[in-house]
Amino acid sequence: MSLADFIGMPDGAGPVSPGIHRPPVLRLQNITKTFGGAKALCGVSLTVKAGSVHGLLGRNGSGKSTLVKILAGFHEPDEGGGTPLQR
Ligand SMILES: Nc1ncnc2c1ncn2[C@@H]1O[C@H](COP(=O)(O)OP(=O)(O)O)[C@@H](O)[C@H]1O
Ligand SMILES: [Mg+2]
């Protein structure tokens, strides 16, 4: 599967400029995840539109992997939710 297929970019479409309307393919709202006493994620919300490319930056331990694991269905969030990845 190509990256374009994975993120839902239509055939022949180039990268999407900010502000161009495309429907969201992923929407997360108010995600919280705690491991024991460690709060890995606190109220994370994210909307991703078809054809857009995002980076996820943060220092070590800031919750990047936990967020991706929730997106992938590996972890369940304690609170919050969203739409699954759709093609
Ligand atoms: N399976 C786990 N069990 C316990 N604590 C975890 C687990 N996964 C992540 N954590 C904790 O959650 C926090 C965020 O970790 P992580 O998502 O791996 O951050 P990053 O990927 O940004 O470095 C850290 O405090 C980490 O120790
Ligand atoms: Mg990580």
Coordinates of C-alpha atoms and ligand atoms in Angstrom, one line a residue:
M1 CA 0.0 0.0 0.0
S2 CA 1.4 3.4 -0.9
L3 CA 1.4 6.3 1.5
A4 CA -1.2 8.1 -0.7
D5 CA -3.5 5.1 -0.4
F6 CA -3.0 4.9 3.3
I7 CA -3.9 8.5 4.0
G8 CA -6.8 8.5 1.5
M9 CA -5.4 10.7 -1.2
P10 CA -7.4 10.3 -4.4
D11 CA -5.6 9.0 -7.5
G12 CA -3.6 11.7 -9.2
A13 CA -4.0 14.2 -6.4
G14 CA -1.0 16.0 -5.1
P15 CA -0.3 17.2 -1.6
V16 CA -3.1 19.3 -0.1
S17 CA -2.5 22.9 0.7
P18 CA -3.6 24.1 4.1
G19 CA -7.1 25.5 3.9
I20 CA -8.2 23.3 1.0
H21 CA -11.3 21.5 2.1
R22 CA -11.1 17.7 2.2
P23 CA -13.2 15.5 4.4
P24 CA -11.6 14.3 7.7
V25 CA -10.4 10.7 7.6
L26 CA -9.5 10.7 11.3
R27 CA -10.9 12.6 14.2
L28 CA -9.8 12.1 17.8
Q29 CA -11.3 14.0 20.7
N30 CA -10.1 14.4 24.2
I31 CA -7.9 11.3 24.4
T32 CA -6.6 10.5 27.9
K33 CA -4.4 7.5 28.7
T34 CA -2.7 6.6 32.1
F35 CA -0.3 3.8 32.9
G36 CA -0.3 3.3 36.6
G37 CA 0.6 6.7 38.0
A38 CA 2.0 8.0 34.7
K39 CA -0.4 10.1 32.6
A40 CA 0.8 9.5 29.0
L41 CA -1.9 11.5 27.3
C42 CA -4.1 14.2 28.6
G43 CA -7.0 15.6 26.5
V44 CA -5.4 15.0 23.0
S45 CA -7.6 16.1 20.1
L46 CA -6.6 15.7 16.4
T47 CA -8.3 16.0 13.0
V48 CA -6.6 14.7 9.9
K49 CA -8.0 15.5 6.5
A50 CA -7.6 13.3 3.4
G51 CA -4.3 13.9 1.6
S52 CA -2.7 15.9 4.5
V53 CA 0.6 15.0 6.0
H54 CA 1.4 15.5 9.6
G55 CA 4.4 15.2 11.9
L56 CA 4.2 14.2 15.5
L57 CA 6.9 15.8 17.6
G58 CA 7.6 15.8 21.3
R59 CA 10.4 15.0 23.7
N60 CA 11.0 11.5 25.0
G61 CA 8.1 10.2 27.1
S62 CA 5.7 12.8 25.8
G63 CA 3.2 10.2 24.5
K64 CA 3.9 10.0 20.8
S65 CA 4.0 6.2 20.7
T66 CA 1.0 5.9 23.0
L67 CA -1.0 8.1 20.7
V68 CA 0.0 6.1 17.6
K69 CA -0.8 2.8 19.5
I70 CA -4.3 4.1 20.2
L71 CA -4.7 5.1 16.6
A72 CA -3.6 1.5 15.6
G73 CA -6.0 -0.1 18.2
F74 CA -3.2 -1.5 20.3
H75 CA -4.2 0.5 23.4
E76 CA -7.7 1.6 24.4
P77 CA -8.0 5.2 25.6
D78 CA -9.2 5.7 29.2
E79 CA -11.3 8.6 28.0
G80 CA -12.2 10.1 24.7
G81 CA -12.5 8.5 21.3
G82 CA -12.8 9.1 17.7
T83 CA -13.3 7.7 14.2
P84 CA -11.1 4.9 13.1
L85 CA -8.8 5.2 10.2
Q86 CA -10.8 5.0 7.0
R87 CA -9.7 4.5 3.5
Ligands
LIG1 N1 3.1 0.0 28.2 C1 3.4 0.9 29.1 N2 3.4 0.7 30.4 C2 3.7 1.7 31.3 N3 4.0 2.9 31.0 C3 4.0 3.2 29.7 C4 3.7 2.3 28.7 N4 3.9 2.9 27.5 C5 4.2 4.1 27.7 N5 4.3 4.4 29.0 C6 4.6 5.7 29.7 O1 3.8 6.6 29.0 C7 4.6 7.8 28.8 C8 4.6 8.2 27.3 O2 5.4 7.2 26.7 P1 5.5 7.1 25.1 O3 4.2 7.2 24.5 O4 6.3 5.9 24.8 O5 6.3 8.4 24.8 P2 7.2 8.8 23.5 O6 6.8 7.8 22.4 O7 6.8 10.2 23.1 O8 8.6 8.8 23.9 C9 5.9 7.6 29.4 O9 5.9 8.1 30.8 C10 6.1 6.1 29.4 O10 7.0 5.6 30.4
MG2 MG 8.0 6.5 21.2

